[in-house]
Coordinates of C-alpha atoms in Angstrom, one line a residue:
M1 CA -63.9 32.4 -87.9
S2 CA -60.3 31.7 -88.9
S3 CA -59.2 35.2 -88.1
T4 CA -60.8 35.1 -84.7
N5 CA -59.2 31.7 -83.9
R6 CA -55.9 33.1 -85.2
A7 CA -56.1 36.1 -82.9
F8 CA -57.0 33.9 -79.9
R9 CA -54.2 31.6 -80.6
M10 CA -51.8 34.5 -80.9
K11 CA -52.9 35.7 -77.5
Q12 CA -52.3 32.3 -76.2
V13 CA -48.9 32.3 -77.7
Q14 CA -48.1 35.8 -76.5
S15 CA -49.2 35.0 -72.9
P16 CA -46.4 32.6 -72.2
R17 CA -44.0 34.7 -74.1
L18 CA -44.7 37.5 -71.7
F19 CA -43.5 35.2 -69.0
S20 CA -40.5 34.1 -71.0
D21 CA -39.5 37.7 -71.7
Q22 CA -39.1 38.3 -68.0
P23 CA -35.4 37.9 -67.0
L24 CA -34.6 34.9 -64.9
K25 CA -33.8 36.1 -61.4
T26 CA -31.2 34.2 -59.3
L27 CA -31.3 34.5 -55.5
P28 CA -28.4 36.3 -53.9
D29 CA -25.7 34.3 -52.1
E30 CA -26.7 34.3 -48.5
R31 CA -24.7 31.4 -47.2
T32 CA -23.3 33.3 -44.3
T33 CA -26.6 34.9 -43.3
T34 CA -29.0 33.8 -40.6
V35 CA -31.5 30.9 -40.8
F36 CA -34.3 33.3 -41.6
N37 CA -32.7 34.5 -44.8
Q38 CA -32.1 30.9 -45.8
S39 CA -35.8 30.1 -45.4
R40 CA -36.7 33.1 -47.6
K41 CA -34.3 31.9 -50.3
M42 CA -35.9 28.5 -50.2
E43 CA -39.4 30.0 -50.6
S44 CA -38.3 32.1 -53.6
L45 CA -36.7 29.0 -55.3
S46 CA -39.9 27.0 -54.9
S47 CA -42.1 29.9 -56.3
Y48 CA -39.7 30.1 -59.3
D49 CA -40.1 26.3 -60.0
N50 CA -43.9 26.7 -59.9
A51 CA -43.7 29.5 -62.5
L52 CA -41.6 27.3 -64.8
E53 CA -44.1 24.5 -64.5
N54 CA -47.0 26.9 -65.3
R55 CA -45.2 28.2 -68.4
L56 CA -44.4 24.6 -69.6
Y57 CA -48.1 23.7 -69.1
Y58 CA -49.3 26.6 -71.2
I59 CA -46.9 25.8 -74.0
E60 CA -48.0 22.2 -74.1
Q61 CA -51.7 23.3 -74.2
L62 CA -50.9 25.7 -77.0
A63 CA -49.0 23.0 -79.0
E64 CA -52.0 20.6 -78.6
S65 CA -54.4 23.2 -79.9
L66 CA -52.2 23.9 -83.0
K67 CA -51.8 20.2 -84.0
P68 CA -55.1 20.0 -86.0
S69 CA -54.0 22.9 -88.2
T70 CA -51.7 22.2 -91.2
S71 CA -50.6 25.6 -92.4
I72 CA -46.9 26.3 -92.6
E73 CA -47.1 29.2 -90.3
Q74 CA -48.8 27.1 -87.7
T75 CA -46.3 24.4 -88.1
R76 CA -43.4 26.8 -87.5
I77 CA -45.2 28.1 -84.5
L78 CA -45.7 24.6 -83.2
N79 CA -42.0 23.7 -83.7
S80 CA -41.0 26.9 -82.0
L81 CA -43.3 26.1 -79.1
Q82 CA -41.8 22.5 -78.8
E83 CA -38.3 23.9 -78.8
I84 CA -39.3 26.4 -76.1
A85 CA -40.9 23.5 -74.1
K86 CA -37.6 21.5 -74.3
T87 CA -35.6 24.5 -73.3
L88 CA -37.9 25.2 -70.3
K89 CA -37.6 21.5 -69.3
S90 CA -33.8 21.7 -69.4
I91 CA -34.0 25.0 -67.5
S92 CA -36.2 23.4 -64.8
K93 CA -33.9 20.4 -64.5
T94 CA -30.9 22.7 -64.2
E95 CA -32.7 24.8 -61.6
I96 CA -33.4 21.7 -59.5
E97 CA -29.8 20.6 -59.6
L98 CA -28.9 24.2 -58.7
N99 CA -31.2 24.0 -55.7
Q100 CA -29.6 20.8 -54.5
K101 CA -26.1 22.3 -54.9
N102 CA -27.2 25.3 -52.9
K103 CA -28.5 23.0 -50.1
Q104 CA -25.2 21.1 -50.0
L105 CA -23.3 24.4 -49.9
D106 CA -25.5 25.7 -47.0
H107 CA -24.8 22.4 -45.1
V108 CA -21.0 22.8 -45.6
T109 CA -21.3 26.4 -44.5
M110 CA -23.0 25.5 -41.3
E111 CA -20.4 22.8 -40.5
S112 CA -17.6 25.4 -41.2
V113 CA -19.3 27.8 -38.8
M114 CA -19.5 25.1 -36.1
Q115 CA -15.9 24.1 -36.6
K116 CA -14.9 27.7 -36.2
Q117 CA -16.8 27.9 -33.0
T118 CA -15.2 24.7 -31.7
I119 CA -11.8 26.0 -32.6
Q120 CA -12.5 29.2 -30.7
K121 CA -13.6 27.2 -27.7
L122 CA -10.5 25.1 -27.8
K123 CA -8.4 28.3 -28.1
D124 CA -10.2 29.7 -25.0
Q125 CA -9.5 26.5 -23.1
Q126 CA -5.9 26.6 -24.2
N127 CA -5.6 30.2 -23.0
H128 CA -7.2 29.2 -19.7
Y129 CA -4.7 26.4 -19.2
K130 CA -1.9 28.7 -20.1
M131 CA -3.0 31.2 -17.4
D132 CA -3.3 28.4 -14.9
N133 CA 0.1 27.1 -15.9
E134 CA 1.6 30.6 -15.4
G135 CA -0.1 30.9 -11.9
Y136 CA 1.3 27.5 -10.8
L137 CA 4.7 28.5 -12.1
K138 CA 4.5 31.7 -10.0
Q139 CA 3.4 29.7 -6.9
L140 CA 6.2 27.1 -7.5
T141 CA 8.8 29.9 -7.8
L142 CA 7.6 31.6 -4.7
S143 CA 7.6 28.3 -2.7
Q144 CA 11.1 27.5 -4.0
Q145 CA 12.2 30.9 -2.9
D146 CA 10.6 30.4 0.5
Q147 CA 12.3 27.0 0.8
H148 CA 15.7 28.5 0.0
K149 CA 15.2 31.2 2.5
L150 CA 14.2 28.6 5.2
C151 CA 17.3 26.6 4.3
R152 CA 19.5 29.6 4.8
D153 CA 17.7 30.4 8.1
L154 CA 18.2 26.8 9.2
L155 CA 21.9 27.0 8.4
Q156 CA 22.2 30.2 10.4
Q157 CA 20.4 28.7 13.3
K158 CA 22.7 25.7 13.3
K159 CA 25.7 28.0 13.3
L160 CA 24.3 30.0 16.2
V161 CA 23.5 26.8 18.1
E162 CA 27.1 25.6 17.5
E163 CA 28.4 28.9 18.8
Q164 CA 26.2 28.7 21.9
Y165 CA 27.4 25.2 22.6
K166 CA 31.0 26.3 22.3
K167 CA 30.3 29.2 24.7
I168 CA 28.6 26.9 27.2
K169 CA 31.5 24.4 27.0
F170 CA 34.0 27.2 27.5
L171 CA 32.1 28.6 30.5
E172 CA 31.8 25.2 32.0
K173 CA 35.5 24.6 31.7
R174 CA 36.2 28.0 33.3
I175 CA 33.9 27.1 36.2
E176 CA 35.7 23.7 36.6
M177 CA 39.1 25.3 36.6
M178 CA 38.0 27.9 39.2
L179 CA 36.4 25.3 41.4
E180 CA 39.6 23.1 41.3
K181 CA 41.9 25.9 42.5
N182 CA 42.2 27.0 46.1
L183 CA 41.6 30.7 45.9
Y184 CA 40.3 31.6 49.3
S185 CA 42.0 35.0 49.3
H186 CA 39.8 36.2 46.5
S187 CA 36.7 34.3 47.5
E188 CA 34.3 37.3 47.4
E189 CA 35.4 38.3 43.9
L190 CA 35.4 34.7 42.7
R191 CA 31.9 34.2 44.1
N192 CA 30.6 37.3 42.3
T193 CA 32.4 36.2 39.1
L194 CA 31.1 32.7 39.5
S195 CA 27.5 34.0 40.0
E196 CA 27.8 36.1 36.9
L197 CA 29.1 33.1 34.9
I198 CA 26.3 31.0 36.1
R199 CA 23.7 33.6 35.2
D200 CA 25.3 33.9 31.8
N201 CA 25.4 30.2 31.4
E202 CA 21.7 29.8 32.4
Q203 CA 20.8 32.6 30.0
L204 CA 22.7 30.9 27.2
K205 CA 20.9 27.7 28.0
R206 CA 17.5 29.4 27.8
D207 CA 18.5 31.0 24.5
L208 CA 19.6 27.6 23.2
V209 CA 16.3 26.1 24.1
K210 CA 14.5 28.9 22.3
K211 CA 16.7 28.4 19.3
E212 CA 16.1 24.7 19.3
K213 CA 12.3 25.3 19.4
E214 CA 12.6 27.9 16.6
N215 CA 14.7 25.3 14.7
E216 CA 12.0 22.7 15.1
R217 CA 9.3 25.2 14.0
L218 CA 11.4 26.0 10.9
K219 CA 11.8 22.3 10.2
D220 CA 8.0 21.7 10.4
L221 CA 7.4 24.7 8.1
N222 CA 10.0 23.5 5.7
S223 CA 8.3 20.1 5.6
K224 CA 4.9 21.7 4.9
L225 CA 6.5 23.8 2.1
L226 CA 8.1 20.8 0.6
Q227 CA 4.8 19.0 0.5
Q228 CA 3.2 22.0 -1.1
N229 CA 6.0 22.2 -3.5
N230 CA 5.6 18.6 -4.5
R231 CA 1.9 19.1 -5.0
L232 CA 2.5 22.2 -7.2
T233 CA 5.1 20.3 -9.1
K234 CA 2.6 17.4 -9.8
K235 CA 0.0 19.9 -10.9
L236 CA 2.5 21.6 -13.2
D237 CA 3.6 18.3 -14.7
S238 CA 0.0 17.3 -15.3
L239 CA -0.8 20.6 -17.0
K240 CA 2.3 20.2 -19.2
T241 CA 1.4 16.7 -20.3
K242 CA -2.4 17.3 -20.5
K243 CA -3.9 17.5 -24.0
V244 CA -7.0 19.6 -24.7
G245 CA -10.1 17.5 -25.4
V246 CA -8.3 14.2 -24.6
K247 CA -8.9 12.3 -21.3
D248 CA -6.2 10.7 -19.4
I249 CA -6.2 6.9 -19.9
V250 CA -4.9 4.9 -16.9
T251 CA -4.6 1.1 -17.3
E252 CA -5.6 -1.3 -14.6
N253 CA -1.9 -2.4 -14.0
Q254 CA -0.9 1.3 -13.4
Q255 CA -3.7 1.6 -10.8
I256 CA -2.5 -1.6 -9.1
I257 CA 1.1 -0.2 -9.0
N258 CA 0.0 3.1 -7.6
Y259 CA -2.3 1.7 -4.9
A260 CA -0.2 -1.2 -3.6
F261 CA 0.9 -0.9 0.0
N262 CA 3.9 -2.2 1.9
P263 CA 2.6 -5.3 3.7
N264 CA 4.9 -4.7 6.6
S265 CA 3.9 -1.1 7.5
L266 CA 0.9 1.3 7.4
P267 CA 1.1 4.2 5.0
S268 CA 2.3 7.5 6.4
N269 CA -0.9 9.3 5.4
L270 CA -4.4 8.7 3.9
E271 CA -4.0 10.6 0.7
F272 CA -4.4 7.3 -1.2
R273 CA -8.1 7.7 -0.7
L274 CA -8.1 10.6 -3.2
N275 CA -6.5 8.6 -6.0
D276 CA -9.8 7.5 -7.4
L277 CA -10.9 11.2 -7.9
D278 CA -10.2 13.3 -11.0
N279 CA -7.2 15.5 -11.0
D280 CA -9.3 18.7 -10.5
D281 CA -11.3 17.2 -7.6
C282 CA -8.1 15.9 -6.0
D283 CA -6.4 19.3 -6.3
F284 CA -9.4 21.0 -4.9
L285 CA -9.6 18.8 -1.8
L286 CA -5.9 19.2 -1.2
D287 CA -6.3 23.0 -1.4
L288 CA -9.2 22.7 1.0
I289 CA -7.1 20.8 3.4
E290 CA -4.3 23.2 3.1
H291 CA -6.1 26.5 3.3
G292 CA -9.1 25.6 5.4
P293 CA -12.9 25.9 5.1
E294 CA -13.0 29.7 4.9
V295 CA -11.2 29.9 1.6
F296 CA -13.5 27.1 0.3
T297 CA -16.6 29.0 1.3
N298 CA -15.4 32.2 -0.4
Q299 CA -14.5 30.3 -3.5
V300 CA -17.9 28.6 -3.7
V301 CA -19.7 31.9 -3.1
T302 CA -17.8 33.7 -5.9
L303 CA -18.7 31.1 -8.5
D304 CA -21.1 32.2 -11.2
S305 CA -22.3 28.8 -12.3
T306 CA -24.9 27.1 -10.1
Q307 CA -23.9 23.7 -11.4
Q308 CA -20.3 24.2 -10.3
K309 CA -21.5 25.1 -6.8
K310 CA -23.6 22.0 -6.7
D311 CA -20.7 19.8 -7.9
L312 CA -18.3 21.2 -5.3
I313 CA -20.8 20.9 -2.4
N314 CA -21.6 17.3 -3.6
L315 CA -17.9 16.5 -3.7
V316 CA -17.2 17.7 -0.1
A317 CA -20.4 16.0 1.2
S318 CA -19.5 12.7 -0.5
Q319 CA -16.0 12.8 0.9
F320 CA -17.4 13.6 4.4
I321 CA -19.7 10.6 4.3
S322 CA -16.9 8.4 2.9
A323 CA -14.5 9.6 5.7
R324 CA -17.2 8.9 8.3
D325 CA -17.7 5.3 7.1
F326 CA -14.0 4.9 6.9
S327 CA -13.4 6.0 10.5
E328 CA -16.3 4.0 11.8
K329 CA -14.9 0.8 10.3
I330 CA -11.4 1.5 11.7
N331 CA -13.0 2.1 15.1
Q332 CA -14.8 -1.2 14.8
I333 CA -11.5 -3.0 13.9
M334 CA -9.8 -1.5 17.0
N335 CA -12.7 -2.5 19.3
E336 CA -12.5 -6.0 18.0
F337 CA -8.8 -6.3 18.6
I338 CA -9.2 -5.0 22.1
T339 CA -11.3 -8.1 22.7
M340 CA -9.0 -10.5 20.7
I341 CA -5.7 -9.3 22.3
S342 CA -6.6 -11.4 25.4
Y343 CA -6.7 -14.7 23.4
K344 CA -4.1 -17.3 24.4
N345 CA -5.1 -19.8 21.7
I346 CA -4.6 -19.3 18.0
Q347 CA -7.6 -21.4 17.1
D348 CA -10.0 -19.1 19.0
F349 CA -8.3 -16.1 17.4
Q350 CA -8.8 -17.5 13.9
I351 CA -12.5 -18.1 14.5
H352 CA -13.0 -14.6 15.9
V353 CA -11.2 -13.1 12.8
S354 CA -13.4 -15.1 10.4
K355 CA -16.6 -14.0 12.3
A356 CA -15.9 -10.4 13.3
F357 CA -14.5 -8.8 10.1
R358 CA -17.0 -10.1 7.5
P359 CA -19.3 -7.0 7.8
I360 CA -16.3 -4.6 7.4
F361 CA -15.4 -6.0 4.0
G362 CA -19.0 -6.9 3.0
T363 CA -18.0 -10.5 2.2
E364 CA -18.5 -13.9 3.6
I365 CA -14.9 -15.2 3.3
V366 CA -12.3 -13.8 5.7
H367 CA -9.7 -16.3 6.9
L368 CA -6.5 -16.0 8.9
W369 CA -4.2 -18.8 7.8
I370 CA -1.3 -19.9 10.0
I371 CA 1.6 -21.6 8.2
D372 CA 3.1 -24.8 9.5
G373 CA 6.6 -24.8 8.1
M374 CA 7.3 -28.4 9.2
T375 CA 4.6 -29.9 7.0
C376 CA 4.5 -27.0 4.3
R377 CA 0.8 -26.5 5.0
A378 CA -1.5 -23.7 6.1
Q379 CA -4.5 -24.2 8.3
T380 CA -7.4 -22.0 9.5
Y381 CA -10.8 -22.2 11.1
D382 CA -13.9 -20.6 9.7
C383 CA -16.6 -18.8 11.7
N384 CA -18.3 -22.2 12.5
G385 CA -15.1 -23.7 13.9
V386 CA -14.5 -26.0 10.9
Q387 CA -10.8 -26.5 10.1
H388 CA -9.5 -25.9 6.6
V389 CA -6.0 -27.1 5.4
A390 CA -4.2 -25.8 2.3
L391 CA -1.2 -27.4 0.7
L392 CA 1.4 -24.8 -0.2
T393 CA 2.4 -26.6 -3.4
D394 CA 0.5 -24.6 -6.1
G395 CA -1.6 -21.5 -6.5
I396 CA -1.4 -17.9 -5.2
F397 CA -0.7 -19.0 -1.6
S398 CA 2.4 -20.8 -2.8
Q399 CA 3.6 -17.8 -4.8
L400 CA 2.9 -15.5 -1.8
V401 CA 5.0 -17.7 0.5
F402 CA 7.9 -18.7 -1.7
E403 CA 8.2 -15.7 -4.1
D404 CA 7.3 -12.9 -1.7
Y405 CA 4.5 -11.4 -3.8
G406 CA 3.2 -9.1 -1.1
I407 CA -0.3 -7.7 -1.5
R408 CA -2.3 -9.3 -4.3
S409 CA -4.6 -7.0 -6.3
P410 CA -8.1 -7.9 -7.4
S411 CA -8.7 -10.0 -10.4
K412 CA -12.0 -10.2 -12.4
K413 CA -11.2 -13.7 -13.5
Q414 CA -11.0 -16.9 -11.4
E415 CA -7.6 -17.8 -10.2
L416 CA -6.3 -20.8 -8.3
L417 CA -5.7 -19.8 -4.6
Y418 CA -4.6 -23.1 -3.1
I419 CA -5.2 -26.8 -3.2
T420 CA -6.5 -29.2 -0.6
E421 CA -6.2 -33.0 -0.4
N422 CA -9.4 -33.4 -2.4
N423 CA -10.0 -30.4 -4.6
E424 CA -8.8 -27.0 -5.8
V425 CA -10.0 -23.7 -4.5
F426 CA -10.4 -20.7 -6.8
G427 CA -11.3 -17.1 -6.1
K428 CA -11.6 -13.6 -7.7
N429 CA -11.6 -10.0 -6.4
F430 CA -9.4 -11.3 -3.5
L431 CA -6.9 -9.7 -1.2
L432 CA -4.0 -11.7 0.3
L433 CA -1.8 -10.1 3.0
P434 CA 1.3 -12.0 4.4
I435 CA 1.7 -11.9 8.2
M436 CA 5.5 -11.5 8.7
G437 CA 7.1 -13.0 11.7
N438 CA 10.7 -12.8 12.9
S439 CA 12.0 -14.5 9.8
S440 CA 12.0 -13.2 6.2
K441 CA 9.1 -15.5 5.2
P442 CA 5.5 -15.0 6.3
C443 CA 4.2 -17.1 9.2
G444 CA 0.6 -16.5 8.2
I445 CA -1.8 -15.2 5.5
L446 CA -4.9 -13.0 5.8
E447 CA -7.4 -14.0 3.0
I448 CA -10.3 -11.8 2.0
Q449 CA -12.4 -12.7 -1.1
N450 CA -15.2 -11.1 -3.2
I451 CA -14.2 -7.5 -2.4
Q452 CA -16.3 -4.8 -4.1
E453 CA -14.1 -3.1 -6.7
N454 CA -15.2 0.5 -5.8
L455 CA -14.1 -0.1 -2.2
F456 CA -10.9 -2.0 -2.9
L457 CA -8.6 0.8 -1.7
D458 CA -10.3 1.2 1.7
S459 CA -10.5 -2.6 2.0
Q460 CA -6.8 -2.8 1.3
Y461 CA -6.2 -0.4 4.2
Y462 CA -8.5 -2.3 6.5
G463 CA -6.8 -5.6 5.6
L464 CA -3.4 -4.0 6.2
L465 CA -4.5 -2.7 9.6
I466 CA -5.9 -6.1 10.6
N467 CA -2.7 -7.7 9.3
M468 CA -0.5 -5.5 11.4
L469 CA -2.6 -6.1 14.5
S470 CA -2.9 -9.8 13.8
K471 CA 0.8 -10.0 13.7
S472 CA 1.0 -8.6 17.2
V473 CA -1.6 -10.9 18.5
V474 CA -0.2 -14.0 16.9
Q475 CA 3.3 -13.1 18.1
S476 CA 1.9 -12.6 21.6
I477 CA 0.2 -16.0 21.5
L478 CA 3.4 -17.7 20.3
D479 CA 5.4 -15.9 22.9
F480 CA 3.0 -17.1 25.6
E481 CA 3.2 -20.7 24.4
A482 CA 7.0 -20.5 24.3
L483 CA 7.0 -19.1 27.8
V484 CA 4.7 -21.9 29.0
K485 CA 7.0 -24.5 27.4
E486 CA 10.1 -22.7 28.8
L487 CA 8.6 -22.8 32.3
N488 CA 7.7 -26.5 31.8
Y489 CA 11.2 -27.1 30.7
R490 CA 12.6 -25.3 33.8
D491 CA 10.2 -27.3 35.9
L492 CA 12.0 -30.4 34.7
F493 CA 15.1 -29.3 36.6
Y494 CA 13.2 -28.9 39.8
R495 CA 11.5 -32.3 39.5
C496 CA 14.9 -33.8 38.7
F497 CA 16.2 -32.3 42.0
N498 CA 13.3 -33.6 44.0
R499 CA 13.6 -37.1 42.4
L500 CA 17.4 -37.2 43.2
I501 CA 17.2 -36.1 46.8
Q502 CA 14.7 -38.9 47.5
C503 CA 17.2 -41.6 46.6
K504 CA 18.8 -43.8 49.3
D505 CA 21.6 -45.7 47.5
R506 CA 24.0 -45.4 44.5
E507 CA 21.9 -47.6 42.1
H508 CA 18.7 -45.8 42.9
F509 CA 20.6 -42.4 42.4
C510 CA 22.0 -43.5 39.0
S511 CA 18.6 -44.7 37.9
A512 CA 17.0 -41.4 38.8
L513 CA 19.8 -39.5 37.1
Q514 CA 19.3 -41.5 33.9
E515 CA 15.6 -40.8 33.9
S516 CA 16.0 -37.1 34.6
A517 CA 18.6 -36.7 31.8
M518 CA 16.2 -38.5 29.4
Q519 CA 13.4 -36.0 30.2
I520 CA 15.6 -32.9 30.0
F521 CA 18.1 -33.7 27.2
Q522 CA 16.0 -36.3 25.3
I523 CA 18.9 -38.8 25.5
A524 CA 19.6 -41.7 27.9
Q525 CA 23.4 -41.9 27.8
T526 CA 24.5 -40.8 31.3
K527 CA 27.2 -42.1 33.6
L528 CA 28.1 -41.3 37.2
L529 CA 31.5 -42.8 38.2
F530 CA 31.8 -43.1 42.0
I531 CA 35.4 -42.8 43.4
E532 CA 36.1 -45.4 46.1
N533 CA 39.5 -46.7 47.3
N534 CA 41.2 -44.9 44.4
Q535 CA 39.0 -46.7 41.9
F536 CA 36.0 -45.9 39.7
W537 CA 32.8 -47.7 40.7
I538 CA 29.8 -48.0 38.3
S539 CA 27.0 -50.6 38.4
G540 CA 28.9 -52.9 40.7
R541 CA 32.1 -52.9 38.7
T542 CA 35.4 -51.2 39.5
Y543 CA 38.0 -49.7 37.2
Q544 CA 41.4 -48.1 37.6
L545 CA 41.3 -44.5 38.7
Q546 CA 43.9 -43.6 36.0
A547 CA 41.6 -44.8 33.2
G548 CA 40.0 -42.6 30.5
C549 CA 39.1 -38.9 30.3
A550 CA 37.3 -39.1 33.6
Y551 CA 40.7 -39.3 35.3
Q552 CA 41.8 -36.0 33.6
I553 CA 38.7 -34.3 35.1
Y554 CA 39.6 -35.8 38.5
L555 CA 43.0 -34.2 38.3
K556 CA 41.8 -30.8 37.0
G557 CA 38.8 -30.6 39.3
K558 CA 36.8 -28.6 36.7
S559 CA 34.1 -29.3 34.2
Q560 CA 34.9 -29.7 30.5
I561 CA 33.1 -30.5 27.2
F562 CA 34.7 -33.0 24.8
T563 CA 33.4 -32.5 21.2
Q564 CA 35.1 -35.6 19.8
I565 CA 35.8 -37.8 22.8
T566 CA 36.6 -41.0 20.8
R567 CA 39.6 -39.2 19.3
Q568 CA 41.0 -38.2 22.7
D569 CA 44.3 -39.7 23.7
H570 CA 43.1 -40.7 27.2
F571 CA 39.7 -42.2 26.0
D572 CA 38.7 -45.4 27.6
E573 CA 35.4 -47.1 26.6
N574 CA 35.0 -48.7 30.0
T575 CA 34.8 -45.4 31.9
D576 CA 33.9 -42.8 29.2
I577 CA 30.8 -42.4 27.2
S578 CA 31.3 -43.2 23.5
S579 CA 29.4 -40.8 21.3
I580 CA 29.8 -38.5 18.2
L581 CA 27.9 -35.8 20.1
P582 CA 29.6 -33.5 22.7
V583 CA 30.0 -35.0 26.1
F584 CA 29.9 -33.0 29.3
F585 CA 32.3 -34.1 32.1
A586 CA 32.2 -32.6 35.6
P587 CA 33.6 -33.5 39.1
I588 CA 31.1 -34.1 42.0
Y589 CA 32.5 -32.8 45.3
L590 CA 31.7 -34.1 48.8
N591 CA 33.5 -32.7 51.8
D592 CA 35.8 -30.7 49.5
K593 CA 37.0 -33.8 47.8
V594 CA 36.1 -35.2 44.3
A595 CA 33.7 -38.1 45.1
A596 CA 32.3 -38.8 41.7
I597 CA 32.6 -37.9 37.9
L598 CA 29.4 -37.0 36.1
Q599 CA 29.1 -37.6 32.3
F600 CA 26.2 -36.9 30.0
I601 CA 25.7 -36.1 26.3
L602 CA 24.7 -32.6 25.0
K603 CA 22.1 -32.9 22.4
K604 CA 21.7 -29.7 20.3
K605 CA 18.0 -29.5 20.2
Q606 CA 16.8 -25.9 19.8
M607 CA 14.1 -24.3 21.8
I608 CA 13.0 -22.5 18.5
D609 CA 13.2 -24.6 15.3
K610 CA 13.7 -22.2 12.4
H611 CA 12.2 -23.1 9.1
P612 CA 11.6 -21.2 5.8
F613 CA 8.0 -20.1 6.7
G614 CA 8.2 -19.0 10.4
N615 CA 9.0 -20.1 13.9
Q616 CA 7.6 -23.0 15.9
A617 CA 8.3 -23.5 19.6
N618 CA 9.5 -26.9 20.8
I619 CA 10.8 -28.2 24.1
G620 CA 14.5 -28.7 24.2
F621 CA 17.9 -27.0 24.3
R622 CA 18.5 -23.6 22.8
L623 CA 21.8 -23.2 21.0
D624 CA 22.6 -20.0 22.8
T625 CA 22.1 -21.5 26.3
I626 CA 23.3 -25.1 25.9
D627 CA 26.3 -24.6 28.1
Q628 CA 24.2 -22.8 30.7
D629 CA 21.6 -25.7 30.8
A630 CA 24.4 -28.2 31.2
Q631 CA 26.0 -26.3 34.0
K632 CA 22.6 -26.0 35.7
F633 CA 22.0 -29.7 35.5
Y634 CA 25.4 -30.3 36.9
E635 CA 24.8 -28.0 39.9
I636 CA 21.5 -29.8 40.6
V637 CA 23.2 -33.2 40.6
Q638 CA 26.0 -31.7 42.8
N639 CA 23.6 -30.4 45.4
A640 CA 21.5 -33.6 45.4
F641 CA 24.6 -35.8 45.7
Q642 CA 25.8 -33.8 48.8
I643 CA 22.3 -34.2 50.4
V644 CA 22.0 -37.9 49.8
F645 CA 25.6 -39.1 50.5
K646 CA 26.6 -36.6 53.2

């Protein structure tokens, strides 16, 4: 029984030893192989772990079966088995750690492969940009060569034109000389020679016209090449400064600087509408404009990528729709101004602006402010005819008027626009455009609020167009009002003449003269000295004829203006007007003799009062015509005097 158990136990001991005698196989290093090889390696590692666990289990079972026995040999075997079990445990732990390390190594290997692929892609992009850079350099060199060639041709054409001019001048001088001389004896020869010269002259003139047309054509071609050269230079600069894998970052302030217009003029072209596009899309559209649709079609057809074809077609279609909306709104603006140009009242014009242009900007606030420089205020009327008054003491309006800010860009935060007598008015995403008059300061402000940010460029152009047209309409209305006031002012002279010729005696005539001078010159100091029996007569009193500056006018028989009459040596307060203002003296003739002396004060009241914010028409004298108006008043009094006292 013991021998049988011993044999069985030996078999059990030998069975795991058979497993232990097999050499431990490690998997080959397949870190750079495919995913399929890696999965096979993981399966072999898992099967190896299972084998170790089975061996350890058999050894533990064998050790448990040997524990009841106490023989020395069995004890040694048991110790050996325990040591083998410990060794297998450590081998299993080490193998697990090795598996983890292998997994980490595989992950690092995969990342390395991906980095190599990324580096290769970046290198391919860099090579592509280098090729584009070389192509643009070649195009730039060719365009510069063409430009130099055109400049040389232009200089040659100028030299030829100068030579043709010299020849024409020389021939014209020869013709003049021949025409001046009396050469009847050689009339036939001269006639033939003259005919030949005239034909040559006409031919030279025709050649000159052709050269001038050719010169204009070369200038236009040179201008186009310059534009193309500038575009290629910009492309080259962008390629030089562009970094692979890094997007261009443009700040909001830079966008504002690039997109700001001059408030006094429209831009020369509409290329600003391409500024929101990417550089590649912008360059593509410029190439499409330059080369035409046929080149675009060929380029799209030759593309391999379907997505690129879709992108290019979407780009052109979106630009077409945007251009259509843009042109329709401009057409709408022009139609509105065809209606508003007939306005003769600024209030009606302001109401129409507030009502008609709201759909164009997609907002409810569009106001046209007119600045009153005398009160330092701005006033407008909304679409319902309600008046709004802004004080130009604080806010963006004040900065626009006094500091000449020009066009204001949109702001996402609330800003103080202006203040009224009761509250403060704030706004955001607004556009303010100054309406410039004849002075250096604006005479009005176009206000547009709550503009959509994606349409700000187009809205800025619409506002600029409305601003320029509003300037013309406002100026037309002001000119019309000034003309009406000027005509009313002239009508004062005619009414003065009618009033004077209806007088019947001296006192009535002096009273009518005083009233007319008050209406025309806004001042009541007027004198009319009648000359009777070698004496001055006025208001029933008589004075010596030799008294005052009036006697000097009587002697000279001509009109004169005294700027400081009280300092004159001949001044007499009884016969002369006393004033610090200029005084106009003029003799009144009757039957070729001086019958009276007219005196009145010249008040320098301007027809146009200039102030820091614009122009405002008022009735009164204009500085440039003060002498003319005084002379006109004198002639009216002279004619009326002759009619009444003849």
